[in-house]
Short mmCIF file of N, CA and C in Angstrom, two decimals:
data_model
loop_
_atom_site.label_atom_id
_atom_site.label_comp_id
_atom_site.label_asym_id
_atom_site.label_seq_id
_atom_site.Cartn_x
_atom_site.Cartn_y
_atom_site.Cartn_z
N MET A 1 19.42 8.24 -35.39
CA MET A 1 18.16 8.50 -36.37
C MET A 1 17.88 9.66 -36.15
N GLU A 2 18.18 10.48 -37.42
CA GLU A 2 18.01 12.10 -37.46
C GLU A 2 16.42 12.66 -37.30
N GLU A 3 16.46 13.80 -36.74
CA GLU A 3 14.93 13.99 -36.30
C GLU A 3 14.57 15.34 -37.32
N LYS A 4 13.73 15.35 -38.24
CA LYS A 4 13.11 16.38 -38.88
C LYS A 4 12.71 17.59 -37.78
N ASN A 5 13.72 18.64 -38.67
CA ASN A 5 13.18 20.13 -37.95
C ASN A 5 11.87 20.95 -38.70
N GLU A 6 11.78 21.81 -38.04
CA GLU A 6 10.74 22.50 -38.92
C GLU A 6 10.78 22.82 -40.15
N ASN A 7 11.98 23.46 -40.30
CA ASN A 7 12.35 23.97 -41.74
C ASN A 7 12.43 22.66 -42.85
N ASP A 8 12.55 21.75 -42.36
CA ASP A 8 12.46 20.13 -43.38
C ASP A 8 11.16 20.12 -43.57
N GLN A 9 10.15 20.32 -42.69
CA GLN A 9 8.78 19.89 -43.14
C GLN A 9 8.07 21.13 -43.69
N LEU A 10 8.58 22.33 -43.44
CA LEU A 10 8.16 23.46 -44.68
C LEU A 10 8.71 23.01 -45.99
N ASP A 11 9.90 22.45 -45.99
CA ASP A 11 10.49 22.43 -47.33
C ASP A 11 9.53 21.30 -48.13
N GLU A 12 9.33 20.11 -47.40
CA GLU A 12 8.39 18.98 -48.15
C GLU A 12 7.02 19.52 -48.29
N GLU A 13 6.34 20.46 -47.78
CA GLU A 13 5.07 20.81 -47.65
C GLU A 13 5.11 21.75 -49.26
N GLU A 14 6.18 22.49 -49.14
CA GLU A 14 6.29 23.23 -50.38
C GLU A 14 6.77 22.93 -51.97
N ASP A 15 7.10 21.45 -51.88
CA ASP A 15 7.26 20.82 -52.88
C ASP A 15 6.36 20.92 -53.91
N ASP A 16 6.94 21.78 -55.22
CA ASP A 16 5.78 21.84 -56.14
C ASP A 16 6.18 21.12 -57.62
N ASP A 17 7.15 20.16 -57.47
CA ASP A 17 7.35 19.07 -58.56
C ASP A 17 6.17 18.14 -58.78
N PHE A 18 5.32 18.09 -57.98
CA PHE A 18 4.12 17.14 -58.20
C PHE A 18 5.34 15.51 -58.26
N GLU A 19 6.23 15.62 -57.42
CA GLU A 19 6.80 14.29 -57.72
C GLU A 19 5.97 12.97 -57.23
N CYS A 20 5.27 13.05 -56.28
CA CYS A 20 4.40 12.11 -55.56
C CYS A 20 3.06 11.97 -56.39
N ASP A 21 2.67 12.62 -57.51
CA ASP A 21 1.58 12.00 -58.22
C ASP A 21 2.08 12.37 -59.83
N ILE A 22 2.21 11.21 -60.60
CA ILE A 22 3.15 10.97 -61.67
C ILE A 22 1.90 11.63 -62.66
N GLU A 23 0.76 11.55 -62.63
CA GLU A 23 -0.16 12.25 -63.57
C GLU A 23 0.13 13.67 -63.52
N LYS A 24 0.70 14.52 -62.71
CA LYS A 24 0.56 15.92 -62.63
C LYS A 24 2.14 16.31 -62.83
N TYR A 25 3.21 15.47 -62.59
CA TYR A 25 4.39 15.60 -63.02
C TYR A 25 5.35 16.00 -64.27
N VAL A 26 5.81 16.91 -64.21
CA VAL A 26 6.21 17.31 -65.51
C VAL A 26 7.92 17.08 -65.56
N PRO A 27 8.49 16.31 -66.30
CA PRO A 27 10.45 16.19 -66.03
C PRO A 27 10.48 17.90 -66.13
N TYR A 28 11.96 17.57 -65.25
CA TYR A 28 13.10 18.83 -65.44
C TYR A 28 13.59 19.26 -66.57
N GLU A 29 13.59 18.03 -67.63
CA GLU A 29 14.14 18.55 -68.98
C GLU A 29 12.82 19.03 -69.75
N ASP A 30 11.79 18.78 -69.46
CA ASP A 30 10.76 19.52 -70.38
C ASP A 30 10.58 21.20 -70.11
N LYS A 31 10.49 20.97 -68.30
CA LYS A 31 10.53 22.38 -68.06
C LYS A 31 11.64 23.34 -68.62
N ILE A 32 13.02 22.84 -68.73
CA ILE A 32 13.81 23.90 -69.09
C ILE A 32 13.53 24.15 -70.72
N SER A 33 13.12 22.75 -71.48
CA SER A 33 13.19 23.21 -72.59
C SER A 33 11.94 24.23 -72.77
N PHE A 34 10.77 24.15 -72.29
CA PHE A 34 9.65 25.02 -72.20
C PHE A 34 10.27 26.31 -71.88
N THR A 35 11.24 26.69 -71.12
CA THR A 35 11.33 28.01 -70.52
C THR A 35 12.23 28.69 -71.88
N GLU A 36 13.10 27.61 -72.54
CA GLU A 36 14.12 28.43 -73.72
C GLU A 36 12.88 28.58 -74.46
N LYS A 37 12.00 27.58 -74.81
CA LYS A 37 10.98 28.36 -75.71
C LYS A 37 10.32 29.49 -75.89
N LEU A 38 9.87 29.95 -74.57
CA LEU A 38 9.07 30.92 -73.96
C LEU A 38 10.22 32.08 -73.91
N LYS A 39 11.36 32.06 -74.06
CA LYS A 39 12.27 33.23 -74.12
C LYS A 39 12.15 33.81 -75.72
N ILE A 40 12.07 32.80 -76.64
CA ILE A 40 11.76 33.66 -77.74
C ILE A 40 10.68 33.02 -78.65
N SER A 41 9.75 33.28 -77.75
CA SER A 41 8.35 33.22 -78.52
C SER A 41 7.75 34.61 -78.88
N GLY A 42 7.99 35.63 -78.14
CA GLY A 42 7.19 36.58 -78.58
C GLY A 42 6.02 36.87 -77.63
N THR A 43 5.66 38.34 -77.57
CA THR A 43 4.94 38.79 -76.54
C THR A 43 3.58 38.04 -76.58
N ASP A 44 2.92 37.91 -78.15
CA ASP A 44 1.45 37.45 -78.22
C ASP A 44 1.51 35.98 -77.49
N CYS A 45 2.45 35.56 -77.78
CA CYS A 45 2.56 33.87 -77.47
C CYS A 45 2.68 34.08 -75.80
N LEU A 46 3.42 34.68 -75.25
CA LEU A 46 3.62 35.04 -73.41
C LEU A 46 2.26 35.38 -73.16
N THR A 47 1.79 36.29 -73.92
CA THR A 47 0.31 36.64 -73.31
C THR A 47 -0.83 35.69 -73.47
N GLN A 48 -0.96 34.70 -74.43
CA GLN A 48 -1.67 33.96 -74.73
C GLN A 48 -1.69 32.72 -73.65
N ILE A 49 -0.33 32.58 -73.19
CA ILE A 49 0.04 31.37 -72.32
C ILE A 49 -0.42 31.94 -71.06
N THR A 50 0.00 33.22 -70.56
CA THR A 50 -0.41 33.93 -69.20
C THR A 50 -1.89 33.64 -68.82
N LYS A 51 -2.69 34.20 -70.03
CA LYS A 51 -3.94 34.34 -69.94
C LYS A 51 -4.42 32.69 -69.56
N LEU A 52 -4.09 31.72 -70.41
CA LEU A 52 -4.73 30.45 -70.14
C LEU A 52 -4.41 30.10 -68.53
N LEU A 53 -3.17 30.40 -68.30
CA LEU A 53 -2.70 30.04 -66.98
C LEU A 53 -3.50 30.45 -65.89
N LEU A 54 -3.87 32.11 -66.14
CA LEU A 54 -4.61 32.56 -65.16
C LEU A 54 -5.92 32.09 -65.02
N GLU A 55 -6.66 31.47 -66.07
CA GLU A 55 -7.83 30.78 -66.16
C GLU A 55 -7.68 29.63 -65.39
N ILE A 56 -6.98 28.45 -65.80
CA ILE A 56 -6.72 27.30 -65.44
C ILE A 56 -5.84 26.82 -64.04
N GLN A 57 -4.60 27.82 -63.88
CA GLN A 57 -3.81 27.08 -62.70
C GLN A 57 -3.17 29.01 -62.16
N PRO A 58 -4.28 29.36 -61.88
CA PRO A 58 -3.57 30.98 -61.12
C PRO A 58 -2.80 31.05 -60.43
N GLN A 59 -2.43 29.89 -59.29
CA GLN A 59 -1.20 29.84 -58.78
C GLN A 59 0.15 30.05 -59.16
N ALA A 60 0.39 29.29 -60.49
CA ALA A 60 1.35 29.10 -61.46
C ALA A 60 1.85 30.84 -61.94
N VAL A 61 1.19 31.76 -61.85
CA VAL A 61 1.22 33.20 -62.25
C VAL A 61 1.50 34.09 -61.25
N ASP A 62 2.33 35.33 -61.34
CA ASP A 62 2.44 36.19 -60.04
C ASP A 62 2.04 37.29 -61.21
N ASP A 63 0.89 38.18 -61.02
CA ASP A 63 0.38 39.13 -62.02
C ASP A 63 0.58 40.22 -61.00
N PHE A 64 1.61 41.36 -61.49
CA PHE A 64 1.98 42.38 -60.84
C PHE A 64 1.00 43.54 -61.68
N ASP A 65 -0.15 43.34 -62.17
CA ASP A 65 -1.09 44.50 -62.29
C ASP A 65 -0.21 45.63 -62.83
N ASN A 66 0.63 45.84 -63.78
CA ASN A 66 1.42 46.59 -64.19
C ASN A 66 2.02 46.46 -65.78
N GLY A 67 1.09 45.36 -66.20
CA GLY A 67 1.21 44.50 -67.56
C GLY A 67 2.24 43.49 -67.44
N LYS A 68 2.94 43.12 -66.22
CA LYS A 68 3.97 42.29 -66.19
C LYS A 68 3.45 41.23 -65.35
N ALA A 69 3.89 39.75 -65.81
CA ALA A 69 3.51 39.03 -64.96
C ALA A 69 4.83 37.97 -64.89
N GLN A 70 5.10 36.92 -64.04
CA GLN A 70 5.61 35.86 -63.67
C GLN A 70 5.27 34.75 -63.88
N LEU A 71 5.90 33.51 -64.75
CA LEU A 71 5.47 32.44 -64.75
C LEU A 71 5.96 31.38 -63.67
N LYS A 72 5.33 30.71 -63.01
CA LYS A 72 6.19 29.93 -61.84
C LYS A 72 6.11 28.65 -62.62
N ILE A 73 7.13 28.18 -63.66
CA ILE A 73 6.81 26.92 -64.12
C ILE A 73 6.59 25.43 -63.48
N ASP A 74 7.46 25.58 -62.31
CA ASP A 74 7.48 24.87 -61.28
C ASP A 74 5.84 24.14 -60.68
N LEU A 75 5.29 25.21 -60.68
CA LEU A 75 3.89 24.85 -60.35
C LEU A 75 2.59 24.74 -61.46
N ILE A 76 3.18 24.71 -62.56
CA ILE A 76 2.45 24.25 -63.43
C ILE A 76 2.29 22.95 -63.78
N ASP A 77 1.05 22.23 -63.66
CA ASP A 77 0.98 20.51 -63.57
C ASP A 77 0.85 20.23 -65.34
N LYS A 78 0.89 18.89 -65.16
CA LYS A 78 0.99 18.43 -66.65
C LYS A 78 -0.13 18.56 -67.93
N ASP A 79 -1.22 18.64 -67.06
CA ASP A 79 -2.16 19.00 -68.00
C ASP A 79 -1.99 20.50 -68.75
N ALA A 80 -2.04 21.42 -67.78
CA ALA A 80 -2.15 22.63 -67.88
C ALA A 80 -0.49 23.14 -68.91
N PHE A 81 0.52 22.16 -68.74
CA PHE A 81 1.93 22.54 -69.41
C PHE A 81 1.79 22.05 -70.75
N LEU A 82 1.13 20.98 -70.95
CA LEU A 82 0.99 20.27 -72.16
C LEU A 82 -0.10 21.41 -73.19
N LYS A 83 -1.12 21.99 -72.45
CA LYS A 83 -1.84 23.12 -73.18
C LYS A 83 -1.18 24.13 -73.36
N CYS A 84 -0.24 24.58 -72.61
CA CYS A 84 0.87 25.70 -72.87
C CYS A 84 1.77 25.12 -74.24
N LEU A 85 2.15 24.24 -74.10
CA LEU A 85 2.92 23.54 -75.17
C LEU A 85 2.70 23.90 -76.38
N GLU A 86 1.17 23.21 -76.25
CA GLU A 86 0.25 23.35 -77.49
C GLU A 86 0.22 24.92 -78.34
N ILE A 87 -0.01 25.77 -77.30
CA ILE A 87 0.23 27.18 -77.54
C ILE A 87 1.52 27.63 -78.51
N LEU A 88 2.62 27.30 -77.50
CA LEU A 88 4.01 27.35 -77.90
C LEU A 88 4.32 26.79 -79.71
N GLU A 89 3.39 25.50 -79.52
CA GLU A 89 3.94 24.99 -81.16
C GLU A 89 3.03 25.80 -82.39
N LYS A 90 1.92 26.49 -81.81
CA LYS A 90 1.39 27.09 -82.99
C LYS A 90 1.72 28.03 -83.30
N PHE A 91 2.36 28.86 -82.39
CA PHE A 91 3.07 29.99 -82.63
C PHE A 91 4.28 29.55 -83.52
N LYS A 92 5.10 28.60 -83.20
CA LYS A 92 6.14 28.66 -83.55
C LYS A 92 6.03 28.05 -85.35
N GLU A 93 5.00 27.39 -85.36
CA GLU A 93 4.35 26.98 -86.72
C GLU A 93 4.25 28.36 -87.53
N VAL A 94 3.59 29.56 -87.21
CA VAL A 94 3.22 30.65 -87.77
C VAL A 94 4.22 31.44 -88.12
N LEU A 95 5.33 31.38 -86.92
CA LEU A 95 6.53 32.45 -87.15
C LEU A 95 7.21 31.53 -88.17
N GLU A 96 7.28 30.06 -88.39
CA GLU A 96 7.76 29.28 -89.35
C GLU A 96 7.45 29.72 -90.81
N GLN A 97 6.17 29.83 -91.04
CA GLN A 97 5.31 30.18 -92.16
C GLN A 97 5.67 31.23 -92.87
N ASN A 98 5.85 32.42 -91.88
CA ASN A 98 5.80 33.81 -91.94
C ASN A 98 7.52 34.30 -91.82
N SER A 99 8.16 33.63 -91.75
CA SER A 99 9.61 33.54 -91.94
C SER A 99 10.30 33.20 -93.35
N ASN A 100 9.63 32.39 -93.82
CA ASN A 100 10.12 31.78 -95.37
C ASN A 100 10.35 32.79 -96.17
N PRO A 101 11.39 33.31 -96.69
CA PRO A 101 11.44 34.27 -98.01
C PRO A 101 10.70 33.59 -98.84
N PRO A 102 9.91 34.80 -99.51
CA PRO A 102 9.02 34.58 -100.62
C PRO A 102 9.65 34.23 -101.79
N ILE A 103 9.06 33.53 -102.74
CA ILE A 103 9.86 32.80 -103.56
C ILE A 103 9.75 33.91 -104.92
N LEU A 104 10.78 33.95 -105.12
CA LEU A 104 10.71 35.47 -106.23
C LEU A 104 10.79 34.71 -107.89
N LYS A 105 9.74 35.36 -108.59
CA LYS A 105 9.52 34.93 -109.91
C LYS A 105 10.16 35.77 -110.79
N HIS A 106 11.36 35.56 -111.55
CA HIS A 106 11.92 36.13 -112.68
C HIS A 106 11.41 36.19 -113.81
N ASN A 107 11.34 37.25 -114.65
CA ASN A 107 10.87 37.02 -116.06
C ASN A 107 11.91 36.92 -116.94
N GLN A 108 12.00 36.63 -118.47
CA GLN A 108 12.62 35.94 -119.38
C GLN A 108 13.83 37.38 -119.29
N SER A 109 13.37 38.41 -118.84
CA SER A 109 14.41 39.80 -119.41
C SER A 109 15.70 39.64 -118.54
N SER A 110 15.33 38.98 -117.39
CA SER A 110 16.03 39.54 -116.25
C SER A 110 16.95 38.19 -116.09
N THR A 111 16.86 37.41 -117.09
CA THR A 111 17.74 36.02 -116.62
C THR A 111 18.91 36.20 -117.60
N PHE A 112 19.78 35.52 -117.14
CA PHE A 112 21.03 35.69 -118.30
C PHE A 112 21.18 34.84 -119.66
N ASN A 113 21.83 35.45 -120.34
CA ASN A 113 21.75 34.75 -121.71
C ASN A 113 22.69 33.53 -121.76
N ASP A 114 22.15 32.54 -122.41
CA ASP A 114 23.18 31.22 -122.51
C ASP A 114 23.68 31.39 -123.53
N GLN A 115 25.07 31.27 -123.62
CA GLN A 115 26.18 31.19 -124.18
C GLN A 115 26.81 30.07 -124.69
#
């Protein structure tokens, strides 16, 4: 039988995946997807998510006081994660609406003549 050393005990205490509490656990695949969406979300979205996390789960944010912060995705519990996803989805919808090209209306004089 193996004896646990001090490092093993520290690793267990620092477990931040909430695996023992299913109500707080966020699956790994969801974290990866969230991270990918964050990368393309834009500054306004990142700012809003960071502010939210600073309010409801400050341990998930390293604020460097120079306008930069680091989000610790593994420390975000499920409730906060879902709120962050809502923000991402709202920004995604706005981006999609704004990126649709305008419909151009052509007047009769600019169309081709039927032959």
